[in-house]
Amino acid sequence: GACTVLFSKYKEHRIPKHNNDIWHSLVACLMLWCMEHSASDVLNKLGEFCHKHRTYVNLRQILDRDKSKSDLGEQLAEALDDLEAAVATGNPVRIREKLALPFGVRSAEGAKAEERMHDLKAVLEKVRAAIA
């Protein structure tokens, strides 16, 4: 069989295995463009696209790369900080309140927070059942 060797200077590069592997990089790039150009309407469309294709982005990484420090980036950073603070409390109600990020953005951090919320709810139910 034939063999092809690909070289890249980037550690993250690999042949995509799933559709999300392709969307992830593209969405991250477009989000940065939206923040730089204050394109909230396009950012809303990206949020819809991410929901439709079940694509998550590493929002903290994107925000760290946002050199424009735009209002949109600040809104997302504040919402992400609030979400991370809610997760730190361990209160499932507070986590649920902070899960919805502006512009419908689906973040990996939000997915982890949602998973943590479900874990905490399960533990709470077990404690309630043990007390009853």
Tab-separated table of N, CA, C and O in Angstrom:
chain	number	residue	atom	x	y	z
A	1	GLY	N	0.797	-1.185	0.000
A	1	GLY	CA	0.000	0.000	0.000
A	1	GLY	C	0.841	1.250	0.000
A	1	GLY	O	1.964	1.282	0.488
A	2	ALA	N	0.247	2.273	-0.536
A	2	ALA	CA	0.891	3.581	-0.597
A	2	ALA	C	0.854	4.243	0.766
A	2	ALA	O	-0.039	4.006	1.570
A	3	CYS	N	1.828	5.063	1.016
A	3	CYS	CA	1.930	5.748	2.301
A	3	CYS	C	2.249	7.213	2.034
A	3	CYS	O	3.051	7.528	1.159
A	4	THR	N	1.604	8.107	2.784
A	4	THR	CA	1.862	9.529	2.666
A	4	THR	C	2.262	10.062	4.031
A	4	THR	O	1.613	9.761	5.028
A	5	VAL	N	3.324	10.811	4.074
A	5	VAL	CA	3.775	11.409	5.322
A	5	VAL	C	3.509	12.910	5.239
A	5	VAL	O	3.890	13.567	4.268
A	6	LEU	N	2.831	13.431	6.249
A	6	LEU	CA	2.544	14.858	6.319
A	6	LEU	C	3.337	15.461	7.466
A	6	LEU	O	3.397	14.887	8.543
A	7	PHE	N	3.914	16.630	7.233
A	7	PHE	CA	4.639	17.338	8.279
A	7	PHE	C	3.923	18.644	8.568
A	7	PHE	O	3.382	19.277	7.669
A	8	SER	N	3.914	19.024	9.827
A	8	SER	CA	3.315	20.286	10.225
A	8	SER	C	4.127	20.865	11.364
A	8	SER	O	4.610	20.136	12.228
A	9	LYS	N	4.245	22.168	11.383
A	9	LYS	CA	4.946	22.801	12.495
A	9	LYS	C	4.029	22.955	13.702
A	9	LYS	O	4.475	23.334	14.771
A	10	TYR	N	2.757	22.643	13.538
A	10	TYR	CA	1.790	22.766	14.630
A	10	TYR	C	1.568	21.419	15.299
A	10	TYR	O	1.399	20.406	14.636
A	11	LYS	N	1.549	21.418	16.611
A	11	LYS	CA	1.356	20.178	17.362
A	11	LYS	C	-0.081	19.679	17.264
A	11	LYS	O	-0.335	18.501	17.404
A	12	GLU	N	-1.030	20.580	17.033
A	12	GLU	CA	-2.440	20.217	17.034
A	12	GLU	C	-2.896	19.562	15.739
A	12	GLU	O	-3.953	18.979	15.702
A	13	HIS	N	-2.150	19.680	14.679
A	13	HIS	CA	-2.606	19.192	13.383
A	13	HIS	C	-2.625	17.668	13.329
A	13	HIS	O	-1.709	16.999	13.770
A	14	ARG	N	-3.699	17.168	12.767
A	14	ARG	CA	-3.840	15.747	12.474
A	14	ARG	C	-4.960	15.606	11.458
A	14	ARG	O	-5.742	16.518	11.256
A	15	ILE	N	-4.996	14.473	10.818
A	15	ILE	CA	-6.055	14.232	9.845
A	15	ILE	C	-7.379	14.146	10.613
A	15	ILE	O	-7.474	13.421	11.607
A	16	PRO	N	-8.400	14.884	10.185
A	16	PRO	CA	-9.677	14.863	10.901
A	16	PRO	C	-10.299	13.461	10.902
A	16	PRO	O	-10.281	12.763	9.892
A	17	LYS	N	-10.818	13.081	12.047
A	17	LYS	CA	-11.509	11.793	12.171
A	17	LYS	C	-13.013	11.975	12.181
A	17	LYS	O	-13.753	11.070	11.854
A	18	HIS	N	-13.471	13.158	12.599
A	18	HIS	CA	-14.895	13.453	12.705
A	18	HIS	C	-15.159	14.840	12.123
A	18	HIS	O	-14.248	15.661	12.024
A	19	ASN	N	-16.416	15.100	11.800
A	19	ASN	CA	-16.791	16.423	11.287
A	19	ASN	C	-16.411	17.526	12.269
A	19	ASN	O	-15.971	18.596	11.867
A	20	ASN	N	-16.590	17.254	13.569
A	20	ASN	CA	-16.274	18.277	14.568
A	20	ASN	C	-14.810	18.673	14.542
A	20	ASN	O	-14.468	19.793	14.908
A	21	ASP	N	-13.937	17.775	14.124
A	21	ASP	CA	-12.518	18.114	14.020
A	21	ASP	C	-12.306	19.232	12.997
A	21	ASP	O	-11.430	20.076	13.155
A	22	ILE	N	-13.100	19.226	11.962
A	22	ILE	CA	-13.003	20.256	10.925
A	22	ILE	C	-13.656	21.548	11.413
A	22	ILE	O	-13.095	22.624	11.301
A	23	TRP	N	-14.853	21.430	11.988
A	23	TRP	CA	-15.605	22.609	12.411
A	23	TRP	C	-14.903	23.367	13.527
A	23	TRP	O	-14.948	24.588	13.576
A	24	HIS	N	-14.263	22.631	14.434
A	24	HIS	CA	-13.656	23.260	15.604
A	24	HIS	C	-12.697	24.385	15.209
A	24	HIS	O	-12.798	25.504	15.706
A	25	SER	N	-11.769	24.118	14.325
A	25	SER	CA	-10.788	25.131	13.909
A	25	SER	C	-11.446	26.276	13.160
A	25	SER	O	-11.107	27.446	13.374
A	26	LEU	N	-12.368	25.938	12.289
A	26	LEU	CA	-13.045	26.965	11.506
A	26	LEU	C	-13.866	27.891	12.397
A	26	LEU	O	-13.801	29.115	12.278
A	27	VAL	N	-14.626	27.307	13.317
A	27	VAL	CA	-15.462	28.113	14.208
A	27	VAL	C	-14.584	29.006	15.089
A	27	VAL	O	-14.894	30.183	15.286
A	28	ALA	N	-13.492	28.470	15.602
A	28	ALA	CA	-12.590	29.272	16.428
A	28	ALA	C	-12.056	30.478	15.639
A	28	ALA	O	-12.036	31.605	16.143
A	29	CYS	N	-11.652	30.247	14.412
A	29	CYS	CA	-11.144	31.320	13.564
A	29	CYS	C	-12.232	32.369	13.299
A	29	CYS	O	-11.990	33.574	13.401
A	30	LEU	N	-13.429	31.905	12.985
A	30	LEU	CA	-14.530	32.833	12.715
A	30	LEU	C	-14.942	33.609	13.961
A	30	LEU	O	-15.314	34.786	13.880
A	31	MET	N	-14.862	32.966	15.124
A	31	MET	CA	-15.182	33.679	16.361
A	31	MET	C	-14.199	34.818	16.604
A	31	MET	O	-14.596	35.914	17.002
A	32	LEU	N	-12.935	34.551	16.369
A	32	LEU	CA	-11.938	35.609	16.520
A	32	LEU	C	-12.214	36.757	15.563
A	32	LEU	O	-12.116	37.929	15.924
A	33	TRP	N	-12.588	36.432	14.326
A	33	TRP	CA	-12.920	37.462	13.347
A	33	TRP	C	-14.123	38.272	13.826
A	33	TRP	O	-14.120	39.504	13.745
A	34	CYS	N	-15.137	37.586	14.346
A	34	CYS	CA	-16.332	38.276	14.842
A	34	CYS	C	-15.994	39.238	15.971
A	34	CYS	O	-16.502	40.360	16.024
A	35	MET	N	-15.146	38.798	16.870
A	35	MET	CA	-14.769	39.664	17.986
A	35	MET	C	-13.987	40.877	17.489
A	35	MET	O	-14.220	42.000	17.927
A	36	GLU	N	-13.091	40.655	16.552
A	36	GLU	CA	-12.277	41.748	16.027
A	36	GLU	C	-13.112	42.772	15.271
A	36	GLU	O	-12.834	43.958	15.299
A	37	HIS	N	-14.184	42.299	14.607
A	37	HIS	CA	-15.004	43.182	13.771
A	37	HIS	C	-16.361	43.502	14.407
A	37	HIS	O	-17.242	44.040	13.726
A	38	SER	N	-16.530	43.163	15.672
A	38	SER	CA	-17.787	43.429	16.399
A	38	SER	C	-19.002	42.933	15.625
A	38	SER	O	-20.019	43.613	15.532
A	39	ALA	N	-18.891	41.737	15.085
A	39	ALA	CA	-19.960	41.153	14.269
A	39	ALA	C	-20.824	40.213	15.113
A	39	ALA	O	-20.743	38.986	14.997
A	40	SER	N	-21.655	40.803	15.964
A	40	SER	CA	-22.491	39.989	16.855
A	40	SER	C	-23.502	39.149	16.088
A	40	SER	O	-23.829	38.041	16.505
A	41	ASP	N	-23.997	39.673	14.957
A	41	ASP	CA	-24.958	38.901	14.166
A	41	ASP	C	-24.319	37.620	13.623
A	41	ASP	O	-24.928	36.551	13.638
A	42	VAL	N	-23.076	37.706	13.171
A	42	VAL	CA	-22.372	36.519	12.674
A	42	VAL	C	-22.060	35.577	13.836
A	42	VAL	O	-22.177	34.355	13.705
A	43	LEU	N	-21.724	36.139	14.986
A	43	LEU	CA	-21.446	35.320	16.165
A	43	LEU	C	-22.695	34.555	16.604
A	43	LEU	O	-22.611	33.385	16.990
A	44	ASN	N	-23.864	35.185	16.495
A	44	ASN	CA	-25.119	34.488	16.777
A	44	ASN	C	-25.330	33.323	15.814
A	44	ASN	O	-25.755	32.244	16.214
A	45	LYS	N	-25.034	33.551	14.547
A	45	LYS	CA	-25.160	32.484	13.538
A	45	LYS	C	-24.183	31.340	13.830
A	45	LYS	O	-24.514	30.169	13.653
A	46	LEU	N	-22.981	31.686	14.273
A	46	LEU	CA	-22.015	30.648	14.645
A	46	LEU	C	-22.534	29.830	15.824
A	46	LEU	O	-22.359	28.614	15.865
A	47	GLY	N	-23.166	30.503	16.775
A	47	GLY	CA	-23.767	29.796	17.906
A	47	GLY	C	-24.824	28.809	17.439
A	47	GLY	O	-24.867	27.657	17.889
A	48	GLU	N	-25.669	29.251	16.504
A	48	GLU	CA	-26.699	28.364	15.944
A	48	GLU	C	-26.044	27.181	15.225
A	48	GLU	O	-26.491	26.040	15.359
A	49	PHE	N	-25.013	27.462	14.461
A	49	PHE	CA	-24.299	26.414	13.731
A	49	PHE	C	-23.718	25.391	14.705
A	49	PHE	O	-23.824	24.180	14.491
A	50	CYS	N	-23.115	25.877	15.780
A	50	CYS	CA	-22.514	24.974	16.772
A	50	CYS	C	-23.565	24.076	17.415
A	50	CYS	O	-23.320	22.890	17.643
A	51	HIS	N	-24.730	24.645	17.707
A	51	HIS	CA	-25.803	23.817	18.267
A	51	HIS	C	-26.253	22.759	17.270
A	51	HIS	O	-26.405	21.591	17.623
A	52	LYS	N	-26.436	23.177	16.039
A	52	LYS	CA	-26.898	22.247	15.008
A	52	LYS	C	-25.920	21.098	14.793
A	52	LYS	O	-26.309	19.949	14.627
A	53	HIS	N	-24.630	21.412	14.814
A	53	HIS	CA	-23.601	20.408	14.530
A	53	HIS	C	-22.941	19.843	15.790
A	53	HIS	O	-21.953	19.110	15.683
A	54	ARG	N	-23.493	20.216	16.949
A	54	ARG	CA	-22.976	19.736	18.243
A	54	ARG	C	-21.468	19.931	18.343
A	54	ARG	O	-20.714	19.022	18.673
A	55	THR	N	-21.065	21.135	18.024
A	55	THR	CA	-19.658	21.497	18.042
A	55	THR	C	-19.376	22.391	19.239
A	55	THR	O	-20.098	23.352	19.482
A	56	TYR	N	-18.335	22.053	19.977
A	56	TYR	CA	-17.902	22.859	21.114
A	56	TYR	C	-16.578	23.516	20.779
A	56	TYR	O	-15.776	22.955	20.051
A	57	VAL	N	-16.352	24.691	21.343
A	57	VAL	CA	-15.071	25.369	21.172
A	57	VAL	C	-14.438	25.570	22.543
A	57	VAL	O	-15.130	25.665	23.549
A	58	ASN	N	-13.123	25.618	22.567
A	58	ASN	CA	-12.409	25.925	23.800
A	58	ASN	C	-12.403	27.445	23.915
A	58	ASN	O	-11.516	28.113	23.392
A	59	LEU	N	-13.401	27.959	24.594
A	59	LEU	CA	-13.613	29.404	24.630
A	59	LEU	C	-12.470	30.145	25.313
A	59	LEU	O	-12.054	31.200	24.851
A	60	ARG	N	-11.933	29.603	26.380
A	60	ARG	CA	-10.835	30.285	27.082
A	60	ARG	C	-9.644	30.454	26.140
A	60	ARG	O	-9.024	31.507	26.080
A	61	GLN	N	-9.353	29.415	25.370
A	61	GLN	CA	-8.237	29.482	24.423
A	61	GLN	C	-8.495	30.551	23.356
A	61	GLN	O	-7.595	31.310	22.994
A	62	ILE	N	-9.715	30.630	22.876
A	62	ILE	CA	-10.058	31.635	21.866
A	62	ILE	C	-9.942	33.038	22.449
A	62	ILE	O	-9.384	33.944	21.834
A	63	LEU	N	-10.465	33.207	23.667
A	63	LEU	CA	-10.402	34.522	24.302
A	63	LEU	C	-8.962	34.943	24.574
A	63	LEU	O	-8.627	36.125	24.469
A	64	ASP	N	-8.108	33.993	24.900
A	64	ASP	CA	-6.689	34.308	25.121
A	64	ASP	C	-6.018	34.780	23.835
A	64	ASP	O	-5.053	35.540	23.880
A	65	ARG	N	-6.532	34.332	22.698
A	65	ARG	CA	-5.946	34.717	21.399
A	65	ARG	C	-6.583	35.991	20.836
A	65	ARG	O	-6.123	36.505	19.816
A	66	ASP	N	-7.634	36.497	21.479
A	66	ASP	CA	-8.333	37.692	21.007
A	66	ASP	C	-7.504	38.924	21.343
A	66	ASP	O	-7.512	39.407	22.470
A	67	LYS	N	-6.799	39.426	20.366
A	67	LYS	CA	-5.934	40.586	20.577
A	67	LYS	C	-6.716	41.899	20.549
A	67	LYS	O	-6.252	42.922	21.027
A	68	SER	N	-7.914	41.883	19.980
A	68	SER	CA	-8.689	43.114	19.849
A	68	SER	C	-9.303	43.551	21.173
A	68	SER	O	-9.593	44.721	21.365
A	69	LYS	N	-9.496	42.596	22.088
A	69	LYS	CA	-10.140	42.877	23.380
A	69	LYS	C	-11.433	43.661	23.166
A	69	LYS	O	-11.692	44.682	23.779
A	70	SER	N	-12.254	43.146	22.273
A	70	SER	CA	-13.492	43.806	21.888
A	70	SER	C	-14.569	43.639	22.954
A	70	SER	O	-14.438	42.853	23.892
A	71	ASP	N	-15.650	44.377	22.773
A	71	ASP	CA	-16.799	44.255	23.682
A	71	ASP	C	-17.371	42.839	23.641
A	71	ASP	O	-17.765	42.304	24.675
A	72	LEU	N	-17.414	42.242	22.442
A	72	LEU	CA	-17.949	40.882	22.330
A	72	LEU	C	-17.083	39.901	23.103
A	72	LEU	O	-17.580	39.034	23.822
A	73	GLY	N	-15.782	40.047	22.962
A	73	GLY	CA	-14.859	39.189	23.699
A	73	GLY	C	-14.990	39.388	25.193
A	73	GLY	O	-14.956	38.428	25.970
A	74	GLU	N	-15.180	40.631	25.609
A	74	GLU	CA	-15.349	40.924	27.039
A	74	GLU	C	-16.628	40.296	27.578
A	74	GLU	O	-16.653	39.771	28.691
A	75	GLN	N	-17.706	40.351	26.782
A	75	GLN	CA	-18.967	39.726	27.201
A	75	GLN	C	-18.790	38.218	27.385
A	75	GLN	O	-19.259	37.646	28.370
A	76	LEU	N	-18.121	37.602	26.427
A	76	LEU	CA	-17.887	36.162	26.511
A	76	LEU	C	-16.961	35.819	27.675
A	76	LEU	O	-17.196	34.850	28.395
A	77	ALA	N	-15.924	36.625	27.877
A	77	ALA	CA	-14.981	36.374	28.979
A	77	ALA	C	-15.682	36.495	30.328
A	77	ALA	O	-15.483	35.666	31.227
A	78	GLU	N	-16.519	37.501	30.476
A	78	GLU	CA	-17.250	37.690	31.734
A	78	GLU	C	-18.197	36.519	31.995
A	78	GLU	O	-18.273	36.004	33.110
A	79	ALA	N	-18.896	36.089	30.950
A	79	ALA	CA	-19.819	34.958	31.094
A	79	ALA	C	-19.070	33.673	31.436
A	79	ALA	O	-19.519	32.881	32.276
A	80	LEU	N	-17.912	33.467	30.817
A	80	LEU	CA	-17.112	32.281	31.100
A	80	LEU	C	-16.561	32.328	32.527
A	80	LEU	O	-16.562	31.315	33.232
A	81	ASP	N	-16.116	33.500	32.965
A	81	ASP	CA	-15.653	33.655	34.351
A	81	ASP	C	-16.775	33.335	35.336
A	81	ASP	O	-16.560	32.651	36.345
A	82	ASP	N	-17.985	33.831	35.033
A	82	ASP	CA	-19.140	33.555	35.899
A	82	ASP	C	-19.444	32.061	35.944
A	82	ASP	O	-19.767	31.516	37.006
A	83	LEU	N	-19.358	31.400	34.794
A	83	LEU	CA	-19.610	29.965	34.736
A	83	LEU	C	-18.576	29.204	35.562
A	83	LEU	O	-18.924	28.312	36.352
A	84	GLU	N	-17.305	29.562	35.401
A	84	GLU	CA	-16.253	28.881	36.152
A	84	GLU	C	-16.396	29.121	37.653
A	84	GLU	O	-16.168	28.221	38.462
A	85	ALA	N	-16.821	30.320	38.047
A	85	ALA	CA	-17.055	30.618	39.470
A	85	ALA	C	-18.224	29.790	40.000
A	85	ALA	O	-18.180	29.285	41.128
A	86	ALA	N	-19.266	29.623	39.185
A	86	ALA	CA	-20.421	28.815	39.587
A	86	ALA	C	-20.017	27.353	39.773
A	86	ALA	O	-20.446	26.701	40.728
A	87	VAL	N	-19.185	26.842	38.866
A	87	VAL	CA	-18.706	25.459	38.987
A	87	VAL	C	-17.902	25.294	40.270
A	87	VAL	O	-18.029	24.293	40.977
A	88	ALA	N	-17.110	26.303	40.600
A	88	ALA	CA	-16.279	26.236	41.811
A	88	ALA	C	-17.128	26.162	43.084
A	88	ALA	O	-16.690	25.590	44.079
A	89	THR	N	-18.346	26.717	43.040
A	89	THR	CA	-19.219	26.664	44.225
A	89	THR	C	-19.762	25.263	44.455
A	89	THR	O	-20.119	24.922	45.574
A	90	GLY	N	-19.870	24.483	43.383
A	90	GLY	CA	-20.443	23.141	43.503
A	90	GLY	C	-21.954	23.155	43.627
A	90	GLY	O	-22.564	22.140	43.942
A	91	ASN	N	-22.570	24.288	43.348
A	91	ASN	CA	-24.022	24.418	43.451
A	91	ASN	C	-24.647	24.210	42.071
A	91	ASN	O	-24.494	25.050	41.188
A	92	PRO	N	-25.386	23.092	41.886
A	92	PRO	CA	-25.961	22.806	40.562
A	92	PRO	C	-26.911	23.887	40.051
A	92	PRO	O	-26.981	24.131	38.849
A	93	VAL	N	-27.613	24.549	40.957
A	93	VAL	CA	-28.540	25.609	40.549
A	93	VAL	C	-27.761	26.788	39.972
A	93	VAL	O	-28.121	27.318	38.917
A	94	ARG	N	-26.688	27.180	40.632
A	94	ARG	CA	-25.859	28.295	40.126
A	94	ARG	C	-25.211	27.928	38.799
A	94	ARG	O	-25.102	28.762	37.897
A	95	ILE	N	-24.782	26.673	38.673
A	95	ILE	CA	-24.165	26.236	37.413
A	95	ILE	C	-25.186	26.349	36.281
A	95	ILE	O	-24.882	26.887	35.212
A	96	ARG	N	-26.403	25.865	36.508
A	96	ARG	CA	-27.442	25.924	35.469
A	96	ARG	C	-27.722	27.368	35.065
A	96	ARG	O	-27.892	27.670	33.882
A	97	GLU	N	-27.746	28.274	36.040
A	97	GLU	CA	-28.007	29.691	35.751
A	97	GLU	C	-26.953	30.293	34.827
A	97	GLU	O	-27.248	31.198	34.062
A	98	LYS	N	-25.724	29.803	34.908
A	98	LYS	CA	-24.613	30.394	34.149
A	98	LYS	C	-24.247	29.623	32.887
A	98	LYS	O	-23.343	30.025	32.163
A	99	LEU	N	-24.959	28.522	32.602
A	99	LEU	CA	-24.604	27.691	31.444
A	99	LEU	C	-24.813	28.377	30.096
A	99	LEU	O	-24.051	28.165	29.172
A	100	ALA	N	-25.850	29.176	29.994
A	100	ALA	CA	-26.152	29.816	28.708
A	100	ALA	C	-25.177	30.961	28.462
A	100	ALA	O	-25.235	31.996	29.119
A	101	LEU	N	-24.274	30.770	27.528
A	101	LEU	CA	-23.295	31.794	27.192
A	101	LEU	C	-23.863	32.736	26.136
A	101	LEU	O	-24.735	32.349	25.351
A	102	PRO	N	-23.378	33.977	26.098
A	102	PRO	CA	-23.870	34.923	25.086
A	102	PRO	C	-23.680	34.386	23.669
A	102	PRO	O	-22.762	33.620	23.400
A	103	PHE	N	-24.561	34.812	22.805
A	103	PHE	CA	-24.516	34.503	21.375
A	103	PHE	C	-24.718	33.019	21.081
A	103	PHE	O	-24.444	32.559	19.985
A	104	GLY	N	-25.178	32.258	22.069
A	104	GLY	CA	-25.430	30.836	21.853
A	104	GLY	C	-24.170	30.008	21.685
A	104	GLY	O	-24.213	28.890	21.176
A	105	VAL	N	-23.036	30.549	22.109
A	105	VAL	CA	-21.763	29.849	21.966
A	105	VAL	C	-21.779	28.566	22.795
A	105	VAL	O	-22.226	28.557	23.932
A	106	ARG	N	-21.319	27.498	22.194
A	106	ARG	CA	-21.189	26.208	22.893
A	106	ARG	C	-19.710	25.989	23.172
A	106	ARG	O	-18.931	25.817	22.247
A	107	SER	N	-19.372	26.012	24.453
A	107	SER	CA	-17.962	25.878	24.800
A	107	SER	C	-17.684	24.538	25.462
A	107	SER	O	-18.551	23.944	26.082
A	108	ALA	N	-16.440	24.104	25.323
A	108	ALA	CA	-16.004	22.884	26.000
A	108	ALA	C	-16.122	23.076	27.506
A	108	ALA	O	-16.485	22.151	28.235
A	109	GLU	N	-15.842	24.297	27.972
A	109	GLU	CA	-15.964	24.599	29.392
A	109	GLU	C	-17.410	24.448	29.854
A	109	GLU	O	-17.674	23.932	30.941
A	110	GLY	N	-18.346	24.891	29.008
A	110	GLY	CA	-19.764	24.746	29.332
A	110	GLY	C	-20.195	23.289	29.364
A	110	GLY	O	-20.986	22.878	30.217
A	111	ALA	N	-19.658	22.491	28.439
A	111	ALA	CA	-19.979	21.059	28.417
A	111	ALA	C	-19.478	20.378	29.687
A	111	ALA	O	-20.178	19.551	30.287
A	112	LYS	N	-18.275	20.753	30.128
A	112	LYS	CA	-17.733	20.189	31.374
A	112	LYS	C	-18.558	20.638	32.568
A	112	LYS	O	-18.810	19.854	33.491
A	113	ALA	N	-18.985	21.893	32.563
A	113	ALA	CA	-19.815	22.413	33.654
A	113	ALA	C	-21.151	21.686	33.707
A	113	ALA	O	-21.655	21.361	34.786
A	114	GLU	N	-21.731	21.428	32.544
A	114	GLU	CA	-23.001	20.705	32.487
A	114	GLU	C	-22.840	19.283	33.032
A	114	GLU	O	-23.685	18.795	33.782
A	115	GLU	N	-21.745	18.645	32.673
A	115	GLU	CA	-21.463	17.306	33.184
A	115	GLU	C	-21.291	17.342	34.705
A	115	GLU	O	-21.832	16.495	35.420
A	116	ARG	N	-20.582	18.348	35.191
A	116	ARG	CA	-20.387	18.506	36.635
A	116	ARG	C	-21.726	18.736	37.337
A	116	ARG	O	-21.979	18.189	38.402
A	117	MET	N	-22.595	19.541	36.725
A	117	MET	CA	-23.909	19.810	37.296
A	117	MET	C	-24.703	18.523	37.434
A	117	MET	O	-25.313	18.263	38.476
A	118	HIS	N	-24.685	17.689	36.406
A	118	HIS	CA	-25.420	16.417	36.458
A	118	HIS	C	-24.839	15.490	37.528
A	118	HIS	O	-25.583	14.823	38.245
A	119	ASP	N	-23.508	15.461	37.661
A	119	ASP	CA	-22.870	14.652	38.704
A	119	ASP	C	-23.290	15.121	40.090
A	119	ASP	O	-23.607	14.310	40.971
A	120	LEU	N	-23.286	16.435	40.285
A	120	LEU	CA	-23.669	16.984	41.586
A	120	LEU	C	-25.135	16.701	41.904
A	120	LEU	O	-25.478	16.390	43.050
A	121	LYS	N	-25.990	16.784	40.898
A	121	LYS	CA	-27.415	16.474	41.105
A	121	LYS	C	-27.590	15.017	41.507
A	121	LYS	O	-28.415	14.698	42.369
A	122	ALA	N	-26.834	14.119	40.883
A	122	ALA	CA	-26.931	12.692	41.209
A	122	ALA	C	-26.505	12.445	42.648
A	122	ALA	O	-27.155	11.680	43.373
A	123	VAL	N	-25.425	13.102	43.073
A	123	VAL	CA	-24.967	12.960	44.457
A	123	VAL	C	-26.016	13.516	45.412
A	123	VAL	O	-26.329	12.901	46.449
A	124	LEU	N	-26.584	14.649	45.085
A	124	LEU	CA	-27.616	15.259	45.915
A	124	LEU	C	-28.824	14.336	46.070
A	124	LEU	O	-29.367	14.182	47.172
A	125	GLU	N	-29.219	13.707	44.982
A	125	GLU	CA	-30.352	12.770	45.042
A	125	GLU	C	-30.032	11.570	45.934
A	125	GLU	O	-30.880	11.100	46.693
A	126	LYS	N	-28.802	11.088	45.854
A	126	LYS	CA	-28.399	9.968	46.704
A	126	LYS	C	-28.425	10.359	48.183
A	126	LYS	O	-28.857	9.587	49.034
A	127	VAL	N	-27.962	11.572	48.465
A	127	VAL	CA	-27.963	12.063	49.848
A	127	VAL	C	-29.393	12.196	50.335
A	127	VAL	O	-29.729	11.769	51.457
A	128	ARG	N	-30.263	12.753	49.522
A	128	ARG	CA	-31.684	12.910	49.903
A	128	ARG	C	-32.333	11.557	50.145
A	128	ARG	O	-33.102	11.382	51.072
A	129	ALA	N	-32.014	10.592	49.283
A	129	ALA	CA	-32.587	9.238	49.449
A	129	ALA	C	-32.068	8.583	50.721
A	129	ALA	O	-32.812	7.883	51.418
A	130	ALA	N	-30.796	8.816	51.046
A	130	ALA	CA	-30.210	8.222	52.262
A	130	ALA	C	-30.808	8.848	53.514
A	130	ALA	O	-30.979	8.161	54.539
A	131	ILE	N	-31.133	10.114	53.448
A	131	ILE	CA	-31.718	10.809	54.607
A	131	ILE	C	-33.166	10.411	54.820
A	131	ILE	O	-33.635	10.285	55.953
A	132	ALA	N	-33.879	10.187	53.731
A	132	ALA	CA	-35.322	9.894	53.808
A	132	ALA	C	-35.641	8.541	54.386
A	132	ALA	O	-34.974	7.676	54.666
